[in-house]
Amino acid sequence: MRKLPDFDRFLRPVTSALSGPSALAFLPALSLGAFWLGGERALVSVTLGVPLMFAVSGIVNSQSKTRAGQAIGGVLPSDQFNLALSEKLEIAQQQEAGTACIAIAIDGFPEVADIHGQAAADHIHQQFCSCVLSMIRDNDIAMLVGDDGLMIGLHPSQQLDLEACIQMSGRIQSAVEEPIMLNGIGLYLTCSIGFSLNKTISGDTVSDWKAASTDALTEAQRSGPSTIRAYSSETRRRSLVRSNLRKEFEAALDHGDIRPWFQPQVSTDTGRVTGFEALARWEHPQKGVLSPQVFLPFAEQADLMERLGQAIRHHAFTAMRAWERAGVIVPRMGVNFSSDELRGPSLIDRLKWELDQFDLTPDRLTVEVLETVFSRRPDDVITRNVTGLAALGCCIDLDDFGTGHASIASIKRFNVTRIKIDRSFVAKSDQDPSQQQMASAILTMAERLNLETLAEGVETPGEHALMAQLGCDHVQGFGIGKPMPFEKTLDWMAAHNGKMNGVPKIGRQTG
């Protein structure tokens, strides 16, 4: 840390003594002496002056501690961190030494907060910070980043290189992975780490350095939990590509280039269309049609998930009204709701307004929610919104069933209308007996709970026939129909209905 000025070094012990318990012993003597020597005026002066002296000494002590880098919790405010980091960069350049800026983030922290509550999340974050700070040296510095991370500035050293940073990052991860006690239960965390050596950054400012470590952290998080990434020129190139795509994504939302494509869902009993699922697609003018896997990360990072959801619902409801004008009734429209949308306190009121705008009843909308949502606490905002949507009359689809942690109790509590069997249980089920047994078990459970069922990822006539014979109510997949733009839906439905005329039923009664 930087040296304190001479005046501070002199003043600090004096003010410390004056503000300590030993000073209290002199107060009566000071008061009596002041009154004896100077009368009432002197007594009043001492009475007012002593508290003022204590206040000043407290301020000086606080400032000295802050300047010494001993802020509460061992971390610095952002402005002081930037100043100290700039000094370390300057020292490293003068000494031709190595230093690094390290960005660390807890993996899956929003989900931890949703499951355990904000108070528990704050406790977990404090324990995480203490754990990381215990792994760095006294002359290293740290700063809080968001609700789930830290940024570390390492003191310059001749031995600090790429290998040393990787080893240190690994030690930090090992320390973080030690269980944190929460209500008597050990909670296991992991963290992702990105770092940038001073010799690899493209610019020469602290902002460039911090941005480089943040880009490396982003790459680590995209690669999976508990990952370490070092910044490089390739990292910078990929970061620029992502940044440009993010800007293009926002412009695409403004211009209506992101809209739903529709994948049909059909009844296994009648073969008729029972609904469509609205799947977001970005119709990029140069890159063609982009799937959600490409642009959803940008939407999440830019806090645009709610806006994306509103755009998809607008296009989907517009399609339903257009089908009705063409004389075709599609009973349901399935729309995926992200966690960010389900956290919105005004979601239900907004959805009522949207349905009224298109003169649609709530039962025409199917709210598709991932199974992981149903493992959350029963009193959080997401839970209240999902149960509120069910009470409004919307159908609740439990998406990707079998891949998460939904319990039977939570399925009933959320008033789930239908479970969607994940494609991993459907693929080759007509050829693999173990797959068939898994699908059959899920369908039997759903029947006992009086739940509708839909099999996802049906790609062959054999899988379609088996799902029908096992009692699955609806099927969806490339074997039925691929996602298509609205302009092709009416022709597809006309062709599909034409094929269904005269085709015998293949439901359970024929199996």
CSV table of N, CA and C in Angstrom, one decimal, residues 318-428:
chain,number,residue,atom,x,y,z
A,318,THR,N,-50.8,-11.8,-32.2
A,318,THR,CA,-51.1,-11.3,-33.6
A,318,THR,C,-51.4,-12.5,-34.5
A,319,ALA,N,-50.6,-13.5,-34.4
A,319,ALA,CA,-50.8,-14.7,-35.3
A,319,ALA,C,-52.1,-15.4,-35.0
A,320,MET,N,-52.4,-15.5,-33.7
A,320,MET,CA,-53.7,-16.2,-33.3
A,320,MET,C,-54.9,-15.4,-33.9
A,321,ARG,N,-54.9,-14.1,-33.8
A,321,ARG,CA,-56.0,-13.4,-34.4
A,321,ARG,C,-56.0,-13.5,-35.9
A,322,ALA,N,-54.8,-13.6,-36.6
A,322,ALA,CA,-54.8,-13.7,-38.0
A,322,ALA,C,-55.3,-15.1,-38.4
A,323,TRP,N,-55.0,-16.1,-37.7
A,323,TRP,CA,-55.6,-17.5,-38.0
A,323,TRP,C,-57.1,-17.5,-37.9
A,324,GLU,N,-57.6,-16.8,-36.8
A,324,GLU,CA,-59.0,-16.8,-36.7
A,324,GLU,C,-59.7,-16.1,-37.8
A,325,ARG,N,-59.1,-15.0,-38.3
A,325,ARG,CA,-59.7,-14.3,-39.5
A,325,ARG,C,-59.7,-15.1,-40.7
A,326,ALA,N,-58.7,-16.1,-40.7
A,326,ALA,CA,-58.6,-17.0,-41.9
A,326,ALA,C,-59.5,-18.2,-41.7
A,327,GLY,N,-60.3,-18.2,-40.6
A,327,GLY,CA,-61.2,-19.4,-40.3
A,327,GLY,C,-60.5,-20.6,-39.7
A,328,VAL,N,-59.4,-20.4,-39.1
A,328,VAL,CA,-58.7,-21.5,-38.4
A,328,VAL,C,-58.5,-21.2,-36.9
A,329,ILE,N,-59.0,-22.1,-36.1
A,329,ILE,CA,-58.9,-21.9,-34.7
A,329,ILE,C,-57.7,-22.8,-34.1
A,330,VAL,N,-56.7,-22.1,-33.6
A,330,VAL,CA,-55.6,-22.8,-32.9
A,330,VAL,C,-55.9,-22.7,-31.4
A,331,PRO,N,-56.2,-23.8,-30.7
A,331,PRO,CA,-56.7,-23.8,-29.3
A,331,PRO,C,-55.7,-23.1,-28.4
A,332,ARG,N,-54.4,-23.4,-28.5
A,332,ARG,CA,-53.5,-22.9,-27.5
A,332,ARG,C,-52.2,-22.3,-28.2
A,333,MET,N,-51.6,-21.4,-27.5
A,333,MET,CA,-50.3,-20.9,-28.0
A,333,MET,C,-49.3,-21.0,-26.8
A,334,GLY,N,-48.3,-21.8,-27.0
A,334,GLY,CA,-47.3,-22.0,-25.9
A,334,GLY,C,-46.2,-20.9,-26.1
A,335,VAL,N,-45.9,-20.2,-25.0
A,335,VAL,CA,-44.9,-19.2,-24.9
A,335,VAL,C,-44.0,-19.4,-23.8
A,336,ASN,N,-42.7,-19.4,-24.0
A,336,ASN,CA,-41.7,-19.6,-22.9
A,336,ASN,C,-41.5,-18.3,-22.1
A,337,PHE,N,-41.5,-18.5,-20.8
A,337,PHE,CA,-41.3,-17.4,-19.9
A,337,PHE,C,-40.0,-17.6,-19.2
A,338,SER,N,-39.1,-16.6,-19.3
A,338,SER,CA,-37.8,-16.7,-18.6
A,338,SER,C,-37.9,-16.3,-17.1
A,339,SER,N,-36.9,-16.6,-16.4
A,339,SER,CA,-36.9,-16.3,-14.9
A,339,SER,C,-37.0,-14.8,-14.7
A,340,ASP,N,-36.3,-14.0,-15.6
A,340,ASP,CA,-36.4,-12.6,-15.5
A,340,ASP,C,-37.8,-12.1,-15.6
A,341,GLU,N,-38.6,-12.6,-16.5
A,341,GLU,CA,-39.9,-12.2,-16.7
A,341,GLU,C,-40.8,-12.7,-15.5
A,342,LEU,N,-40.6,-13.9,-15.0
A,342,LEU,CA,-41.4,-14.4,-13.9
A,342,LEU,C,-41.0,-13.7,-12.6
A,343,ARG,N,-39.9,-13.0,-12.6
A,343,ARG,CA,-39.6,-12.2,-11.4
A,343,ARG,C,-40.3,-10.8,-11.4
A,344,GLY,N,-40.9,-10.4,-12.5
A,344,GLY,CA,-41.5,-9.1,-12.6
A,344,GLY,C,-42.7,-9.0,-11.8
A,345,PRO,N,-42.8,-8.0,-10.9
A,345,PRO,CA,-43.9,-7.8,-9.9
A,345,PRO,C,-45.2,-7.5,-10.6
A,346,SER,N,-45.1,-6.9,-11.8
A,346,SER,CA,-46.3,-6.5,-12.6
A,346,SER,C,-46.7,-7.4,-13.7
A,347,LEU,N,-46.1,-8.6,-13.7
A,347,LEU,CA,-46.3,-9.5,-14.9
A,347,LEU,C,-47.7,-9.9,-15.1
A,348,ILE,N,-48.5,-10.2,-14.1
A,348,ILE,CA,-49.9,-10.7,-14.3
A,348,ILE,C,-50.7,-9.5,-14.8
A,349,ASP,N,-50.6,-8.3,-14.3
A,349,ASP,CA,-51.4,-7.2,-14.8
A,349,ASP,C,-51.0,-6.9,-16.2
A,350,ARG,N,-49.8,-7.0,-16.6
A,350,ARG,CA,-49.4,-6.7,-17.9
A,350,ARG,C,-49.9,-7.8,-18.9
A,351,LEU,N,-49.9,-9.0,-18.5
A,351,LEU,CA,-50.4,-10.1,-19.3
A,351,LEU,C,-51.9,-10.0,-19.5
A,352,LYS,N,-52.6,-9.6,-18.5
A,352,LYS,CA,-54.1,-9.3,-18.6
A,352,LYS,C,-54.3,-8.3,-19.7
A,353,TRP,N,-53.5,-7.2,-19.6
A,353,TRP,CA,-53.7,-6.1,-20.6
A,353,TRP,C,-53.4,-6.6,-22.0
A,354,GLU,N,-52.3,-7.4,-22.2
A,354,GLU,CA,-52.0,-7.9,-23.5
A,354,GLU,C,-53.1,-8.8,-24.1
A,355,LEU,N,-53.6,-9.7,-23.2
A,355,LEU,CA,-54.7,-10.6,-23.7
A,355,LEU,C,-55.9,-9.8,-24.1
A,356,ASP,N,-56.2,-8.8,-23.3
A,356,ASP,CA,-57.4,-7.9,-23.6
A,356,ASP,C,-57.2,-7.2,-24.9
A,357,GLN,N,-56.0,-6.8,-25.2
A,357,GLN,CA,-55.7,-6.0,-26.4
A,357,GLN,C,-56.0,-6.9,-27.6
A,358,PHE,N,-55.9,-8.2,-27.5
A,358,PHE,CA,-56.1,-9.1,-28.7
A,358,PHE,C,-57.4,-9.9,-28.5
A,359,ASP,N,-58.2,-9.5,-27.5
A,359,ASP,CA,-59.5,-10.2,-27.2
A,359,ASP,C,-59.3,-11.7,-27.1
A,360,LEU,N,-58.3,-12.1,-26.3
A,360,LEU,CA,-58.1,-13.5,-26.1
A,360,LEU,C,-58.3,-13.9,-24.7
A,361,THR,N,-58.9,-15.1,-24.4
A,361,THR,CA,-59.1,-15.5,-23.1
A,361,THR,C,-57.8,-16.2,-22.5
A,362,PRO,N,-57.6,-16.2,-21.2
A,362,PRO,CA,-56.3,-16.7,-20.7
A,362,PRO,C,-56.1,-18.2,-21.0
A,363,ASP,N,-57.1,-19.0,-21.2
A,363,ASP,CA,-56.9,-20.4,-21.4
A,363,ASP,C,-56.3,-20.6,-22.8
A,364,ARG,N,-56.3,-19.6,-23.6
A,364,ARG,CA,-55.6,-19.8,-25.0
A,364,ARG,C,-54.1,-19.7,-24.9
A,365,LEU,N,-53.6,-19.2,-23.7
A,365,LEU,CA,-52.2,-19.0,-23.5
A,365,LEU,C,-51.6,-20.2,-22.7
A,366,THR,N,-50.6,-20.8,-23.1
A,366,THR,CA,-49.9,-21.8,-22.4
A,366,THR,C,-48.5,-21.2,-21.9
A,367,VAL,N,-48.4,-21.1,-20.6
A,367,VAL,CA,-47.1,-20.5,-20.0
A,367,VAL,C,-46.2,-21.7,-19.8
A,368,GLU,N,-45.1,-21.7,-20.6
A,368,GLU,CA,-44.1,-22.7,-20.5
A,368,GLU,C,-43.0,-22.3,-19.5
A,369,VAL,N,-42.8,-23.1,-18.5
A,369,VAL,CA,-41.8,-22.8,-17.4
A,369,VAL,C,-40.9,-24.0,-17.3
A,370,LEU,N,-39.6,-23.7,-17.2
A,370,LEU,CA,-38.6,-24.8,-17.0
A,370,LEU,C,-38.8,-25.4,-15.6
A,371,GLU,N,-38.4,-26.7,-15.6
A,371,GLU,CA,-38.6,-27.5,-14.4
A,371,GLU,C,-37.8,-27.0,-13.2
A,372,THR,N,-36.7,-26.3,-13.5
A,372,THR,CA,-35.8,-25.8,-12.4
A,372,THR,C,-36.6,-24.8,-11.6
A,373,VAL,N,-37.5,-24.1,-12.2
A,373,VAL,CA,-38.3,-23.0,-11.5
A,373,VAL,C,-39.0,-23.6,-10.3
A,374,PHE,N,-39.4,-24.9,-10.4
A,374,PHE,CA,-40.3,-25.5,-9.4
A,374,PHE,C,-39.5,-26.0,-8.2
A,375,SER,N,-38.2,-25.8,-8.2
A,375,SER,CA,-37.5,-26.2,-7.0
A,375,SER,C,-37.2,-25.0,-6.1
A,376,ARG,N,-37.8,-23.8,-6.5
A,376,ARG,CA,-37.6,-22.6,-5.7
A,376,ARG,C,-38.5,-22.6,-4.5
A,377,ARG,N,-38.1,-21.6,-3.6
A,377,ARG,CA,-38.9,-21.4,-2.4
A,377,ARG,C,-40.4,-21.1,-2.7
A,378,PRO,N,-41.3,-21.6,-1.9
A,378,PRO,CA,-42.7,-21.4,-2.2
A,378,PRO,C,-43.2,-19.9,-2.0
A,379,ASP,N,-42.4,-19.0,-1.4
A,379,ASP,CA,-42.9,-17.7,-1.1
A,379,ASP,C,-42.2,-16.6,-1.9
A,380,ASP,N,-41.4,-17.0,-3.0
A,380,ASP,CA,-40.8,-16.0,-3.8
A,380,ASP,C,-41.7,-15.4,-4.9
A,381,VAL,N,-41.1,-14.4,-5.6
A,381,VAL,CA,-41.9,-13.7,-6.6
A,381,VAL,C,-42.3,-14.7,-7.7
A,382,ILE,N,-41.3,-15.5,-8.1
A,382,ILE,CA,-41.6,-16.4,-9.3
A,382,ILE,C,-42.8,-17.3,-8.9
A,383,THR,N,-42.7,-17.9,-7.7
A,383,THR,CA,-43.8,-18.8,-7.3
A,383,THR,C,-45.1,-18.1,-7.3
A,384,ARG,N,-45.2,-16.9,-6.7
A,384,ARG,CA,-46.5,-16.2,-6.7
A,384,ARG,C,-47.0,-15.9,-8.1
A,385,ASN,N,-46.1,-15.5,-9.0
A,385,ASN,CA,-46.5,-15.2,-10.4
A,385,ASN,C,-47.0,-16.5,-11.1
A,386,VAL,N,-46.3,-17.6,-10.9
A,386,VAL,CA,-46.8,-18.8,-11.6
A,386,VAL,C,-48.1,-19.2,-11.1
A,387,THR,N,-48.3,-19.3,-9.8
A,387,THR,CA,-49.6,-19.6,-9.2
A,387,THR,C,-50.7,-18.6,-9.6
A,388,GLY,N,-50.3,-17.3,-9.7
A,388,GLY,CA,-51.2,-16.3,-10.1
A,388,GLY,C,-51.7,-16.5,-11.6
A,389,LEU,N,-50.8,-16.9,-12.5
A,389,LEU,CA,-51.1,-17.1,-13.9
A,389,LEU,C,-52.0,-18.3,-14.0
A,390,ALA,N,-51.8,-19.3,-13.2
A,390,ALA,CA,-52.7,-20.5,-13.2
A,390,ALA,C,-54.1,-20.1,-12.7
A,391,ALA,N,-54.1,-19.2,-11.6
A,391,ALA,CA,-55.4,-18.8,-11.1
A,391,ALA,C,-56.2,-17.9,-12.2
A,392,LEU,N,-55.4,-17.2,-13.0
A,392,LEU,CA,-56.0,-16.4,-14.0
A,392,LEU,C,-56.7,-17.2,-15.1
A,393,GLY,N,-56.2,-18.5,-15.2
A,393,GLY,CA,-56.8,-19.3,-16.2
A,393,GLY,C,-55.9,-19.8,-17.3
A,394,CYS,N,-54.6,-19.3,-17.2
A,394,CYS,CA,-53.6,-19.8,-18.2
A,394,CYS,C,-53.2,-21.2,-17.9
A,395,CYS,N,-52.9,-21.9,-19.0
A,395,CYS,CA,-52.4,-23.3,-18.9
A,395,CYS,C,-50.9,-23.2,-18.5
A,396,ILE,N,-50.5,-24.0,-17.6
A,396,ILE,CA,-49.1,-24.1,-17.1
A,396,ILE,C,-48.4,-25.3,-17.6
A,397,ASP,N,-47.4,-25.2,-18.5
A,397,ASP,CA,-46.7,-26.3,-19.0
A,397,ASP,C,-45.4,-26.4,-18.2
A,398,LEU,N,-45.1,-27.6,-17.7
A,398,LEU,CA,-43.8,-27.9,-17.1
A,398,LEU,C,-42.8,-28.4,-18.2
A,399,ASP,N,-41.9,-27.5,-18.6
A,399,ASP,CA,-41.1,-27.8,-19.8
A,399,ASP,C,-39.9,-28.7,-19.4
A,400,ASP,N,-39.4,-29.5,-20.3
A,400,ASP,CA,-38.2,-30.4,-20.2
A,400,ASP,C,-38.4,-31.3,-18.9
A,401,PHE,N,-39.5,-31.9,-18.7
A,401,PHE,CA,-39.7,-32.7,-17.5
A,401,PHE,C,-38.8,-33.9,-17.5
A,402,GLY,N,-38.2,-34.1,-16.3
A,402,GLY,CA,-37.3,-35.2,-16.1
A,402,GLY,C,-35.9,-34.8,-16.0
A,403,THR,N,-35.6,-33.5,-16.4
A,403,THR,CA,-34.2,-33.0,-16.3
A,403,THR,C,-33.9,-32.2,-15.2
A,404,GLY,N,-34.9,-31.8,-14.4
A,404,GLY,CA,-34.7,-30.9,-13.2
A,404,GLY,C,-35.0,-31.5,-11.9
A,405,HIS,N,-35.6,-30.8,-11.0
A,405,HIS,CA,-35.8,-31.3,-9.6
A,405,HIS,C,-37.3,-31.0,-9.2
A,406,ALA,N,-38.2,-31.0,-10.1
A,406,ALA,CA,-39.6,-30.8,-9.7
A,406,ALA,C,-40.1,-32.0,-8.9
A,407,SER,N,-40.8,-31.7,-7.8
A,407,SER,CA,-41.4,-32.8,-7.0
A,407,SER,C,-42.9,-32.9,-7.3
A,408,ILE,N,-43.5,-34.0,-6.9
A,408,ILE,CA,-44.9,-34.1,-7.2
A,408,ILE,C,-45.7,-33.1,-6.4
A,409,ALA,N,-45.2,-32.8,-5.2
A,409,ALA,CA,-45.9,-31.8,-4.4
A,409,ALA,C,-45.9,-30.4,-5.1
A,410,SER,N,-44.7,-30.0,-5.6
A,410,SER,CA,-44.6,-28.7,-6.3
A,410,SER,C,-45.5,-28.7,-7.6
A,411,ILE,N,-45.6,-29.8,-8.3
A,411,ILE,CA,-46.4,-29.9,-9.5
A,411,ILE,C,-47.9,-29.6,-9.1
A,412,LYS,N,-48.3,-30.1,-8.0
A,412,LYS,CA,-49.7,-29.9,-7.6
A,412,LYS,C,-49.9,-28.5,-7.1
A,413,ARG,N,-48.9,-28.0,-6.3
A,413,ARG,CA,-49.0,-26.6,-5.7
A,413,ARG,C,-49.0,-25.6,-6.8
A,414,PHE,N,-48.3,-25.8,-7.9
A,414,PHE,CA,-48.3,-24.8,-9.0
A,414,PHE,C,-49.5,-24.9,-10.0
A,415,ASN,N,-50.3,-25.9,-9.7
A,415,ASN,CA,-51.5,-26.1,-10.6
A,415,ASN,C,-51.0,-26.3,-12.1
A,416,VAL,N,-50.0,-27.2,-12.2
A,416,VAL,CA,-49.5,-27.5,-13.6
A,416,VAL,C,-50.6,-28.2,-14.4
A,417,THR,N,-50.8,-27.7,-15.6
A,417,THR,CA,-51.8,-28.3,-16.5
A,417,THR,C,-51.2,-29.5,-17.3
A,418,ARG,N,-50.0,-29.4,-17.7
A,418,ARG,CA,-49.4,-30.4,-18.6
A,418,ARG,C,-47.9,-30.5,-18.4
A,419,ILE,N,-47.4,-31.7,-18.5
A,419,ILE,CA,-45.9,-31.9,-18.4
A,419,ILE,C,-45.4,-32.2,-19.8
A,420,LYS,N,-44.3,-31.6,-20.2
A,420,LYS,CA,-43.7,-31.9,-21.5
A,420,LYS,C,-42.5,-32.8,-21.2
A,421,ILE,N,-42.6,-34.0,-21.7
A,421,ILE,CA,-41.5,-35.0,-21.5
A,421,ILE,C,-40.3,-34.6,-22.4
A,422,ASP,N,-39.2,-34.5,-21.7
A,422,ASP,CA,-38.0,-34.0,-22.4
A,422,ASP,C,-37.6,-35.0,-23.6
A,423,ARG,N,-37.1,-34.4,-24.6
A,423,ARG,CA,-36.7,-35.3,-25.8
A,423,ARG,C,-35.7,-36.4,-25.5
A,424,SER,N,-34.9,-36.2,-24.4
A,424,SER,CA,-33.9,-37.2,-24.1
A,424,SER,C,-34.6,-38.5,-23.7
A,425,PHE,N,-35.9,-38.5,-23.2
A,425,PHE,CA,-36.6,-39.7,-22.9
A,425,PHE,C,-37.4,-40.2,-24.1
A,426,VAL,N,-37.5,-39.4,-25.1
A,426,VAL,CA,-38.3,-39.8,-26.3
A,426,VAL,C,-37.5,-40.4,-27.4
A,427,ALA,N,-36.2,-39.9,-27.5
A,427,ALA,CA,-35.4,-40.3,-28.6
A,427,ALA,C,-35.2,-41.8,-28.6
A,428,LYS,N,-35.5,-42.4,-29.8
A,428,LYS,CA,-35.3,-43.9,-30.0
A,428,LYS,C,-36.0,-44.7,-28.9
